[in-house]
Coordinates of C-alpha atoms and ligand atoms in Angstrom, one line a residue:
X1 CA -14.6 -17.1 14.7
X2 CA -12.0 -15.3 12.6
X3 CA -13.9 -14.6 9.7
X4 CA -16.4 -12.0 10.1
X5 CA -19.7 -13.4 8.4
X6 CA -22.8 -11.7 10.8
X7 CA -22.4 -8.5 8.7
X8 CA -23.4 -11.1 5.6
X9 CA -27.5 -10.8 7.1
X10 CA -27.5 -7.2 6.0
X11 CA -27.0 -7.9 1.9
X12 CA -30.5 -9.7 1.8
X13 CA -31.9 -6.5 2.8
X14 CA -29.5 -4.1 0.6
X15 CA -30.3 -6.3 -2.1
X16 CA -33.8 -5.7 -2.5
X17 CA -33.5 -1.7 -2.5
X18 CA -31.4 -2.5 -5.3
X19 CA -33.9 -4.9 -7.2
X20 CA -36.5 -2.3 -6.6
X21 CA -34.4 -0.4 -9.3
X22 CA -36.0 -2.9 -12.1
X23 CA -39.4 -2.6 -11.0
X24 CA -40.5 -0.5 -14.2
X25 CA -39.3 -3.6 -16.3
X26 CA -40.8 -6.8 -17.2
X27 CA -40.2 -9.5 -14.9
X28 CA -37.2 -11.4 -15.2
X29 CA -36.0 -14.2 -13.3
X30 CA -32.4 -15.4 -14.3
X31 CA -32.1 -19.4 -13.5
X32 CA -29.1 -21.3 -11.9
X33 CA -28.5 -24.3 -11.1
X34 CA -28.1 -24.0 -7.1
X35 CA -26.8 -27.6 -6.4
X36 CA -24.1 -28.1 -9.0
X37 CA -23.4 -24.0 -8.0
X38 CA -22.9 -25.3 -4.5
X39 CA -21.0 -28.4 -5.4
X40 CA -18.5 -25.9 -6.9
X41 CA -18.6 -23.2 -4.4
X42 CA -17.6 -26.0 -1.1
X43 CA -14.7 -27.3 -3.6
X44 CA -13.2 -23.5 -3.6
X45 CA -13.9 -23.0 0.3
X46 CA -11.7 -26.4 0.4
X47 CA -9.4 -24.8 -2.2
X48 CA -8.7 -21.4 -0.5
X49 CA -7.8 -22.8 2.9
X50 CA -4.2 -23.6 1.1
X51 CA -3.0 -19.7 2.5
X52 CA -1.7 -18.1 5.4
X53 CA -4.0 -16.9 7.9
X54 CA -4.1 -13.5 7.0
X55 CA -6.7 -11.8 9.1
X56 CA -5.7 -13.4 12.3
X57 CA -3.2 -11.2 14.4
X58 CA -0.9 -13.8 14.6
X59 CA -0.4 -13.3 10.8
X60 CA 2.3 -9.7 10.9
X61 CA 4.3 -10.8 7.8
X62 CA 3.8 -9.5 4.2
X63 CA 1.4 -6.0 3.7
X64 CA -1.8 -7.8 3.6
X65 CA -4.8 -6.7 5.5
X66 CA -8.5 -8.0 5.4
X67 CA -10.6 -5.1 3.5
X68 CA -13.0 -4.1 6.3
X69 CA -16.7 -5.7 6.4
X70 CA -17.9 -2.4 4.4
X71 CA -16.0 -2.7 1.8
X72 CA -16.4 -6.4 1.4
X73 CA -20.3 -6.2 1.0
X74 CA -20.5 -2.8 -0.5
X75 CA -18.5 -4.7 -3.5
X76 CA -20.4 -7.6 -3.5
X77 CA -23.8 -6.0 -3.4
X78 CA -22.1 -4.1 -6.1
X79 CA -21.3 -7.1 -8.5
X80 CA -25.1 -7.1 -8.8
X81 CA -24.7 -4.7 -11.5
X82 CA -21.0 -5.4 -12.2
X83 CA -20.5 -1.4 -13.2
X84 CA -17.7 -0.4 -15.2
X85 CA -16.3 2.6 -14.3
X86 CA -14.3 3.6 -17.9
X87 CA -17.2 5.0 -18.9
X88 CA -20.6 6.7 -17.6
X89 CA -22.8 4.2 -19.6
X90 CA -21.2 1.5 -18.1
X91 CA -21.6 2.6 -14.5
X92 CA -23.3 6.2 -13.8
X93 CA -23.5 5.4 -10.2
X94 CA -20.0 4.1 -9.3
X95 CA -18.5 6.6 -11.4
X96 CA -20.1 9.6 -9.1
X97 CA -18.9 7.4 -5.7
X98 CA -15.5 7.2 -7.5
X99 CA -15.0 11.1 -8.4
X100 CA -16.5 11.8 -4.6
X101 CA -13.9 9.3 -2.9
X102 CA -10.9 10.4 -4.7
X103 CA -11.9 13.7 -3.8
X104 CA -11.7 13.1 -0.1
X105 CA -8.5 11.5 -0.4
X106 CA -7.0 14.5 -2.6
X107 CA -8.2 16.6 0.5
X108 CA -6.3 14.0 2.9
X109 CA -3.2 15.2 1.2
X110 CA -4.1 18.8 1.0
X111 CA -5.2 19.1 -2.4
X112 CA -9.0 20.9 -3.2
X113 CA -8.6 21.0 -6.9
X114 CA -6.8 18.0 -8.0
X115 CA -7.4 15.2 -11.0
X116 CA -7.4 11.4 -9.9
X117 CA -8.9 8.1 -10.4
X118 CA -8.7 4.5 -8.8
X119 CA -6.6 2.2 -10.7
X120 CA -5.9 -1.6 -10.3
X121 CA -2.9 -0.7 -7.9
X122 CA 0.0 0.8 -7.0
X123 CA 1.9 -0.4 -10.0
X124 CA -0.5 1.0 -12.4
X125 CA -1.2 4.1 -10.3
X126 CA 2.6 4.6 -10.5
X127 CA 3.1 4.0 -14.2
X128 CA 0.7 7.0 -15.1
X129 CA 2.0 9.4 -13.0
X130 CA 5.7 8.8 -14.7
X131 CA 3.9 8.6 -18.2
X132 CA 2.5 11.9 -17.3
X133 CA 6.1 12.9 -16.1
X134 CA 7.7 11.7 -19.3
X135 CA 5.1 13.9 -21.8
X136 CA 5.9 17.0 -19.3
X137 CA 9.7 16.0 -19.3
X138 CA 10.3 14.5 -22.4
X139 CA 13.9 13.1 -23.2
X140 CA 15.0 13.3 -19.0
X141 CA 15.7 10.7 -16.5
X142 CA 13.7 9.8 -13.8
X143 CA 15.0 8.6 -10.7
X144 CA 14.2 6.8 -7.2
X145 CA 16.3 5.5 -4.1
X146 CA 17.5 2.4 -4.6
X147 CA 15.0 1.3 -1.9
X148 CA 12.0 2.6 -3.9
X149 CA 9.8 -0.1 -4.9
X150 CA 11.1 -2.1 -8.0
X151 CA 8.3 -1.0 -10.2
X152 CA 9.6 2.5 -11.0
X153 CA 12.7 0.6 -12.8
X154 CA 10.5 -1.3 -14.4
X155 CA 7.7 0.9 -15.3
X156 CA 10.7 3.6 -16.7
X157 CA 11.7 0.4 -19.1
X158 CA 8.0 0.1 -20.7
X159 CA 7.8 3.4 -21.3
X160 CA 11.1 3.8 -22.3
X161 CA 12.4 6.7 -19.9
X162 CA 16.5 6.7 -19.0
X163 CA 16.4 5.3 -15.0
X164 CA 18.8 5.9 -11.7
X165 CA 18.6 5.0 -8.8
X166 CA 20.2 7.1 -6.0
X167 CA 21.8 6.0 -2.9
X168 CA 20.1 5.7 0.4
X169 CA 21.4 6.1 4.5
X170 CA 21.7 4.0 6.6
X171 CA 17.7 5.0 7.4
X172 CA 16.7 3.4 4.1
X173 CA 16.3 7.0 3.0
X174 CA 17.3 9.4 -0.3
X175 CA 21.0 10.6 0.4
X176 CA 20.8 14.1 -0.9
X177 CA 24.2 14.6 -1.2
X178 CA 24.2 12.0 -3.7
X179 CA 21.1 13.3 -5.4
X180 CA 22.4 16.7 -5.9
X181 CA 25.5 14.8 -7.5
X182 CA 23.2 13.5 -9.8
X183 CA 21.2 16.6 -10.5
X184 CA 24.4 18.8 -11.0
X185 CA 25.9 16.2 -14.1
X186 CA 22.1 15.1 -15.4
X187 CA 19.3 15.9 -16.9
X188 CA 16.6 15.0 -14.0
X189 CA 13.2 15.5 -15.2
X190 CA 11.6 14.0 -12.2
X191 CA 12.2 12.9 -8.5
X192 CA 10.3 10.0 -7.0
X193 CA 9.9 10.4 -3.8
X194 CA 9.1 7.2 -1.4
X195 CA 6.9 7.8 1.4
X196 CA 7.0 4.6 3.6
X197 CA 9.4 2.3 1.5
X198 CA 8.0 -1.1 1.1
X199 CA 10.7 -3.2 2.8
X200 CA 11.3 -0.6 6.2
X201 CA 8.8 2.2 5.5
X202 CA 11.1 4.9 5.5
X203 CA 10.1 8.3 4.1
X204 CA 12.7 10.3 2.3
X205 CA 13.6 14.2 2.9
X206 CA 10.8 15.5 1.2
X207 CA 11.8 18.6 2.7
X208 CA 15.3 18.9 1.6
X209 CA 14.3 17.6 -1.9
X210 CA 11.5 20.3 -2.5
X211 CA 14.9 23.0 -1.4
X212 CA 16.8 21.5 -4.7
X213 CA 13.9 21.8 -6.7
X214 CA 14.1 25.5 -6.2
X215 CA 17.0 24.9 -8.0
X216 CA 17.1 22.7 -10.2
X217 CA 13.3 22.7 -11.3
X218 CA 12.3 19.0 -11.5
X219 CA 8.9 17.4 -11.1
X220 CA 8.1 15.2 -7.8
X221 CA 6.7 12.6 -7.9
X222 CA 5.2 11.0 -4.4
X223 CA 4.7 7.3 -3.9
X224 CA 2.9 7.1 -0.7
X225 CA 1.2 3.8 -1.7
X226 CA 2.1 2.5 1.5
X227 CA 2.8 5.4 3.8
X228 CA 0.1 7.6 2.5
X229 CA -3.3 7.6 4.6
X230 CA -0.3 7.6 7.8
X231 CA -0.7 11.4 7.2
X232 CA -3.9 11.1 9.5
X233 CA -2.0 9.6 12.5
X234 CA -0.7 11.7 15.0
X235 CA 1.9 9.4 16.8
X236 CA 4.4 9.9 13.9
X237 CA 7.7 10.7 14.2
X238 CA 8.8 14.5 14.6
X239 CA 10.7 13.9 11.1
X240 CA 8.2 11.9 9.2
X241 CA 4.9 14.1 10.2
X242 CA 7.3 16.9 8.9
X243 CA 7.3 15.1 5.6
X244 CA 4.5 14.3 5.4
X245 CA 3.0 17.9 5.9
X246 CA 4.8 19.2 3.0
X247 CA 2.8 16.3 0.4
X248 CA 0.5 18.9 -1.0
X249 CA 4.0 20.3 -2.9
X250 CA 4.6 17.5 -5.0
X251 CA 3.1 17.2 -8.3
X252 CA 1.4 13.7 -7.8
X253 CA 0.8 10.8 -5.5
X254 CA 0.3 7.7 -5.6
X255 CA -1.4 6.1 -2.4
X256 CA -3.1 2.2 -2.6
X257 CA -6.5 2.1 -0.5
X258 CA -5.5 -1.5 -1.1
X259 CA -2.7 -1.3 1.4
X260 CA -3.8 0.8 4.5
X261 CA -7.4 2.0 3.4
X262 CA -9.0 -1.4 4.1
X263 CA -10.2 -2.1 0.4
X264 CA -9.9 -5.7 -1.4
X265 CA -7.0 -6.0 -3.8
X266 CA -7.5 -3.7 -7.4
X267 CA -7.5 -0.4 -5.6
X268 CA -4.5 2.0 -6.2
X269 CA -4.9 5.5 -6.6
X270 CA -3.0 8.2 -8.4
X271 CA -3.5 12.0 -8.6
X272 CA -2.6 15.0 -9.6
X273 CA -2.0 18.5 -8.8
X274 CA -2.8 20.1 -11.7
X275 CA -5.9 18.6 -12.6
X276 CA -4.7 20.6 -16.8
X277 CA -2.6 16.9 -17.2
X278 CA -5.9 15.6 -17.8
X279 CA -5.3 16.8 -21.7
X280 CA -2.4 14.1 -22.3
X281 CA -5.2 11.3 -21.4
X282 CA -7.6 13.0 -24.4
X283 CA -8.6 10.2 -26.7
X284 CA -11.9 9.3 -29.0
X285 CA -13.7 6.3 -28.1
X286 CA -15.8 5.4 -31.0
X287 CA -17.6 3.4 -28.8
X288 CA -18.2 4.5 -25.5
X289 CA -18.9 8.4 -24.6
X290 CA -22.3 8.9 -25.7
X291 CA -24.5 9.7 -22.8
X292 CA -23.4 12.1 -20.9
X293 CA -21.2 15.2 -21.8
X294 CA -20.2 15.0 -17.5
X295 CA -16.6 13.8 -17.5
X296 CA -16.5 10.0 -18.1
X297 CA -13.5 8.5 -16.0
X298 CA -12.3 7.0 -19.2
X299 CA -11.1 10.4 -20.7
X300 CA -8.8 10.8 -17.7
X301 CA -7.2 6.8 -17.3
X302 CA -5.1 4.8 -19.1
X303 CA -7.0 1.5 -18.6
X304 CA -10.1 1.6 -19.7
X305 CA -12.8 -1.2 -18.2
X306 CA -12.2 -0.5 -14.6
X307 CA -13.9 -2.3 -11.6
X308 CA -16.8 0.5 -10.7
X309 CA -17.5 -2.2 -7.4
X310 CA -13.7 -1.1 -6.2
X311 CA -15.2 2.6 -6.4
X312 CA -18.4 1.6 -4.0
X313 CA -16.4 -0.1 -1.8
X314 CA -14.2 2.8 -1.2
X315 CA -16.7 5.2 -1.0
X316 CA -18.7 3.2 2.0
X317 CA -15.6 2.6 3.8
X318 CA -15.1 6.4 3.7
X319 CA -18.8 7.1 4.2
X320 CA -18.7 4.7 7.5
X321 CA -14.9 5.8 8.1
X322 CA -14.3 9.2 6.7
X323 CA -10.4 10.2 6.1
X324 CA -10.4 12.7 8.9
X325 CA -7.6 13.2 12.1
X326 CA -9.0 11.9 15.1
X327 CA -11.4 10.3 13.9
X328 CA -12.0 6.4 13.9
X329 CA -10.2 5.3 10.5
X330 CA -7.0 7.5 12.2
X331 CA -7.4 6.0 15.3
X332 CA -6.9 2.8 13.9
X333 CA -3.5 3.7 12.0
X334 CA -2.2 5.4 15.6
X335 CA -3.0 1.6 17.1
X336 CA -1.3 -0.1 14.6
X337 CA 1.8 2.0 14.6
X338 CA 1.7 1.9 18.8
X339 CA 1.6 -1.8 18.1
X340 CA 5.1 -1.6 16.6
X341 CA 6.1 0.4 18.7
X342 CA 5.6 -1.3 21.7
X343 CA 7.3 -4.5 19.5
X344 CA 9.8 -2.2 18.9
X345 CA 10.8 -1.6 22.4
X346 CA 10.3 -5.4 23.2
X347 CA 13.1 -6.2 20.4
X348 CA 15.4 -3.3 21.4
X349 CA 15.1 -4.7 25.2
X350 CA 15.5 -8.6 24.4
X351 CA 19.2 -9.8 23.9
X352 CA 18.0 -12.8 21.5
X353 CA 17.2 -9.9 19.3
X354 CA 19.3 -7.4 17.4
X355 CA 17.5 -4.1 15.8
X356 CA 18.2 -1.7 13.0
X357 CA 16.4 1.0 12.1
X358 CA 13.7 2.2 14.2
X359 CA 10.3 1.9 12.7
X360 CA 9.3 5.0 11.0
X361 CA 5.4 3.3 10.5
X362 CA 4.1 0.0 11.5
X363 CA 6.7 -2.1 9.7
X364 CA 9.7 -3.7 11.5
X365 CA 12.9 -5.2 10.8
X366 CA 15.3 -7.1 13.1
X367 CA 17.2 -10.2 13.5
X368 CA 19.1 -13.1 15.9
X369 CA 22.1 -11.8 17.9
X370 CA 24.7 -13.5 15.9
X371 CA 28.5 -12.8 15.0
X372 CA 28.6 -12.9 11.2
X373 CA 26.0 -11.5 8.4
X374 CA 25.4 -15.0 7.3
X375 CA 24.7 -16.3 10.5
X376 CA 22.4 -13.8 10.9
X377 CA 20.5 -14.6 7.5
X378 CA 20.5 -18.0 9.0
X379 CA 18.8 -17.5 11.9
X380 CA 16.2 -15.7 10.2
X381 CA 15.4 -18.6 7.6
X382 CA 15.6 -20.4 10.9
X383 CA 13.3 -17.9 12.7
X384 CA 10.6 -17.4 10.0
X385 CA 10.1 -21.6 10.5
X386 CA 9.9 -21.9 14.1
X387 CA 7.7 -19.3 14.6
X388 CA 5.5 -20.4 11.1
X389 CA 5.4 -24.0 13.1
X390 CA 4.5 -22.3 16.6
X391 CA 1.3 -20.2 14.4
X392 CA 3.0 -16.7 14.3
X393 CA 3.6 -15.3 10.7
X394 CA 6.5 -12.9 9.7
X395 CA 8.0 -12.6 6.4
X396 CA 11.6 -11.4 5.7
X397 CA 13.4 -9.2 3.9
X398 CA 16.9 -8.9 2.5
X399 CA 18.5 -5.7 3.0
X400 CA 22.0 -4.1 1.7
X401 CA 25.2 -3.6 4.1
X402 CA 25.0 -0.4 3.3
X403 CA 22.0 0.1 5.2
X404 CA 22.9 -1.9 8.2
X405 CA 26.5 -1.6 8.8
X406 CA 26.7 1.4 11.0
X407 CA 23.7 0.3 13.1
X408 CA 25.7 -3.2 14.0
X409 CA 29.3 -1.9 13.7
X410 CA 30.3 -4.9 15.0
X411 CA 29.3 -7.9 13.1
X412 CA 31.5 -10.0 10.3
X413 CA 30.8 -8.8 7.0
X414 CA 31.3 -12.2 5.1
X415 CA 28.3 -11.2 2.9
X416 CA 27.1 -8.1 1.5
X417 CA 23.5 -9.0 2.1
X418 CA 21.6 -9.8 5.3
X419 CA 17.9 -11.6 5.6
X420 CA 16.4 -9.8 8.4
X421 CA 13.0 -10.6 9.7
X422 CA 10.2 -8.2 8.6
X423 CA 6.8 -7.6 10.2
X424 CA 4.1 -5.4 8.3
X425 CA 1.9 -4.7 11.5
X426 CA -1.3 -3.6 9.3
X427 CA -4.1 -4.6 11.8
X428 CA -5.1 -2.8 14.9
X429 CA -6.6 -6.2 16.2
X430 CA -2.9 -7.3 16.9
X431 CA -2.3 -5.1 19.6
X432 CA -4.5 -7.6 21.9
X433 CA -2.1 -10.0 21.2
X434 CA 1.3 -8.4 21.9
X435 CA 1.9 -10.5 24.9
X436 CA 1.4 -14.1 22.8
X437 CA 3.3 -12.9 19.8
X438 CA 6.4 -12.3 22.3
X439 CA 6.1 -15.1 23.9
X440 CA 6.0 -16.8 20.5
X441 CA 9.4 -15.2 19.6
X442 CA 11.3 -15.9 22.2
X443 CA 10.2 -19.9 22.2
X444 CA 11.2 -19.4 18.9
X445 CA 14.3 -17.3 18.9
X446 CA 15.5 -20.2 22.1
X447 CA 14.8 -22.7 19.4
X448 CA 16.5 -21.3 16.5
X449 CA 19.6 -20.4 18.9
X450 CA 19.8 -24.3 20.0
X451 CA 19.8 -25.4 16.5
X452 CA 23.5 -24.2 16.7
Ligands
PLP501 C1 3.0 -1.9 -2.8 C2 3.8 -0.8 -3.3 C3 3.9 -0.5 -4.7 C4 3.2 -1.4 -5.7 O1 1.8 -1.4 -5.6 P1 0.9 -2.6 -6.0 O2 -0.4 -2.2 -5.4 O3 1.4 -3.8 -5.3 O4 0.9 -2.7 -7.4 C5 4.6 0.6 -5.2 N1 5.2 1.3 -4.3 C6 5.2 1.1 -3.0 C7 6.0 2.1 -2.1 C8 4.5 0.1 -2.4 O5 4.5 -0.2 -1.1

C-alpha cells in the first residue's frame, strides 16, 4: 500500500493518556453524528484523489514530500486540544515543544543562544527576518540574486523597502563582482543570501559575501528554507559544505521543516542571532498574556494565533529523529542527494539527455538533446507528458540564457528562455526505484524524439 495507515492503531492508545488529563472534571461526552460524518468524510477521500501521487517515488517533480508518520499523528492527536501557540493560555504544552525544537534547530546551524519561532512558512518566516532588517536598516535596500525565491521582491513591496536583484553565474549563484558594484554606488542595508535556490538549489558564496561585509557592513540574511537541514549531510559538495559551515555568521535564517524536515504544510521557521531583536516584536495584548510572566511566543511573532499542533509535530519528529550528523534523519538527506547523484550521472551518460549544472543538493535540471532553445523547451512540454502518461512525475522549470549558455555553447539561441525539466528528489524511498524511473525516461525521451 502507498499510504502508510498501520501507525494509525497507536492514536487509540495515545488518545486515552490524553483524556486521562480531564479526569478531575465532570463528565462530558461531546455528540456527533457518525453517519452523516462518514457520509462526508468518503465524499473527501473521493475528492482528494484528484492530485498527483506525491508519496510514491515515481512522483520527483515539485518540492513536496509526505510529513513522516510521526509528525502526521503527533498533529492529529494534537488537534484534540487544538493549542494555539501565540499565547501560553492558549497552548502551555505546545508552546514548551515549540521553544525546545527551535532550539535544536538553532544548534543545527551553530547557534546556542538564538531567538526563533515556527511560522506558517517560508514566506512568512522570510518577511520577518527582512522586517527585522528594515527596523535595524532603516531607509536601505535589500537585495537577492535574481534566482532567489520571488518572495523577497515581493515581501520588500509590503513592507515598503527599495529592492535589487543581483546577477547570478552560470551556477545559478550570487556574482560578486556584480554585488560589490552594487555595494560600492548603494546603500545596501542587507544581503539575502540563498542557500539551495528553489529552481537548481544552488548555494551562493557565503564565504566571499561575509569578506565584503568586512567592508561594507551590511546585515545577512540566510534563506536556507530549502537547503537548510542539508548542513547534516556529509556527501555535499567540497564548495557547498564550505558554505554551509560558515551559516552560524549570518544574522538570520530562514529554514522550512515543511520542505526537508518531514512536517505537514504550515511549518517555516525563522531565527535569529541576536536573540535582543526580540524588542522590535514588543506589543500589549489586552487580551492574551495573563498567565504566565514565562515568554509567551506571541511577544516574539508577527502572527499571532499560530498552529501549536505544527509545534508537536516537529518536536516528535525531532524526538524520534533528532537533527544530529550521522544519525538517521542525516542519513536520510545523504540518500536522497546519492539518489540524484546517481540520476545525475545517468543523464550526463545518456545522449537523449543534455545536462547543465550539476546538482549542488537533490534537485536536478536537464533536457532533450536538441539544436535550438525552443526545441528544447519543446521537448520538455513534450517530456513532462510522456512520462506523466507512462506514471513518472517531474515538473519543469524555466531558466535564463544567462545561466545556460556557457554549459551548452552550442545551441541556437532563438529564445532567451529555456523550459528544462526539473526533479526535486525529496524522498529517500526513490532510490529503490532508480532503475524504473530510467527506464521510464528513456521510453519517454524515444517517444518525445519520434514526435519530431
Ligand atoms: C519554498 C521557498 C520559499 C517559500 O517558502 P514557503 O514555505 O513556500 O512559503 C522561500 N525561499 C526558498 C529558497 C524556498 O525554497
Amino acid at each position: 500500500m502507498t499510504l502508510e495507515t498501520r501507525s494509525l492503531s497507536i492514536l487509540p492508545r495515545a488518545l486515552e493518556i490524553l483524556e486521562s488529563s480531564f479526569h478531575g472534571l465532570p463528565l462530558f461526552e461531546p455528540s456527533v453524528n457518525i453517519e452523516k460524518l462518514e457520509t462526508v468524510l468518503l465524499e473527501v477521500a473521493d475528492r482528494m484523489k484528484d492530485n498527483y501521487p506525491y508519496p510514491h517515488p515515481q512522483y520527483i517533480g515539485q518540492m513536496l514530500k509526505p510529513p513522516h508518520p510521526v509528525a502526521r499523528l503527533a498533529y492529529t492527536l494534537s488537534l484534540w486540544i487544538n493549542p494555539n501557540n501565540h499565547a501560553l493560555d492558549g497552548g502551555r504544552a505546545s508552546s514548551a515543544m515549540e521553544k525546545e525544537a527551535v532550539a535544536r534547530i538553532g544548534e543545527m546551524f551553530g547557534w546556542k543562544e538564538c531567538l526563533g519561532h515556527l511560522c506558517s512558512g517560508g514566506t512568512m518566516a522570510n518577511l520577518e527576518a527582512l522586517w527585522i532588517s528594515k527596523r535595524l536598516k532603516p531607509g536601505s535596500k535589500i537585495v537577492a540574486s535574481s534566482q532567489a525565491h520571488y518572495t523577497h521582491s515581493r515581501i520588500c513591496s509590503v513592507l515598503e523597502i527599495p529592492f535589487d536583484s543581483i546577477p547570478t553565474d552560470c551556477n545559478a549563484k550570487m556574482d560578486l563582482e556584480s554585488l560589490e558594484k552594487a555595494l560600492e554606488s548603494e546603500n545596501i542595508g542587507t544581503v539575502v543570501v540563498t542557500m539551495g535556490t528553489t529552481a537548481t538549489g544552488s548555494f551562493d558564496p557565503l564565504p566571499s559575501i561575509l569578506e565584503l561585509r568586512k567592508n561594507y557592513g551590511f546585515r545577512i540574511h540566510a534563506d536556507a528554507a530549502y537547503g537548510g537541514y542539508f548542513t547534516l549531510a556529509n556527501n555535499l559538495g567540497q564548495q557547498t559544505r564550505d558554505i554551509l559551515n560558515h551559516v552560524n555568521q549570518v544574522d538570520s535564517i530562514v529554514v522550512d521543516p515543511h520542505k526537508h524536515g518531514l512536517q505537514p504544510y504550515g511549518c517555516g521557521c525563522v531565527l535569529f542571532r541576536d536573540p535582543t531583536v526580540g524588542i522590535h516584536y514588543k506589543h500589549d495584548s489586552p487580551y492574551t498574556y495573563f498567565t504566565s510572566d514565562e515568554l509567551h511566543l506571541g511577544e516574539i511573532s508577527l502572527e499571532c494565533s499560530r498552529p501549536g499542533s505544527s509545534a508537536v509535530a516537529l518536536w516528535a519528529t525531532q524526538k524520534l529523529l533528532p537533527l544530529e550528523q550521522n544519525g538517521e534523519f542525516a542519513r536520510g538527506l545523504e540518500t536522497i542527494r546519492e539518489t540524484a547523484l546517481a540520476l545525475f550521472d545517468f543523464l550526463v551518460n545518456e545522449s537523449r539527455f543534455v545536462t547543465a549544472l550539476a546538482p549542488e543538493l537533490d534537485i536536478l535540471i536537464w533536457g532533450l538533446n536538441g539544436k535550438r532553445a525552443s526545441e528544447i523547451s519543446s521537448y520538455s512540454n513534450d517530456f513532462f507528458e510522456l512520462t506523466a502518461e507512462r506514471g513518472l512525475h517531474i515538473a519543469k522549470a524555466n531558466l535564463p540564457r544567462s545561466i545556460l549558455e556557457p554549459h551548452w555553447p552550442d545551441i541556437v539561441w532563438d529564445q532567451d528562455t529555456v523550459t528544462c525539466l526539473r526533479s526535486c528528489i525529496m524522498k529517500p524511498e526513490v532510490t529503490g526505484w532508480i532503475d524504473d524511473i530510467k527506464r521510464i525516461m528513456i521510453e519517454a525521451a524515444d517517444a518525445a524524439l519520434a514526435k519530431r
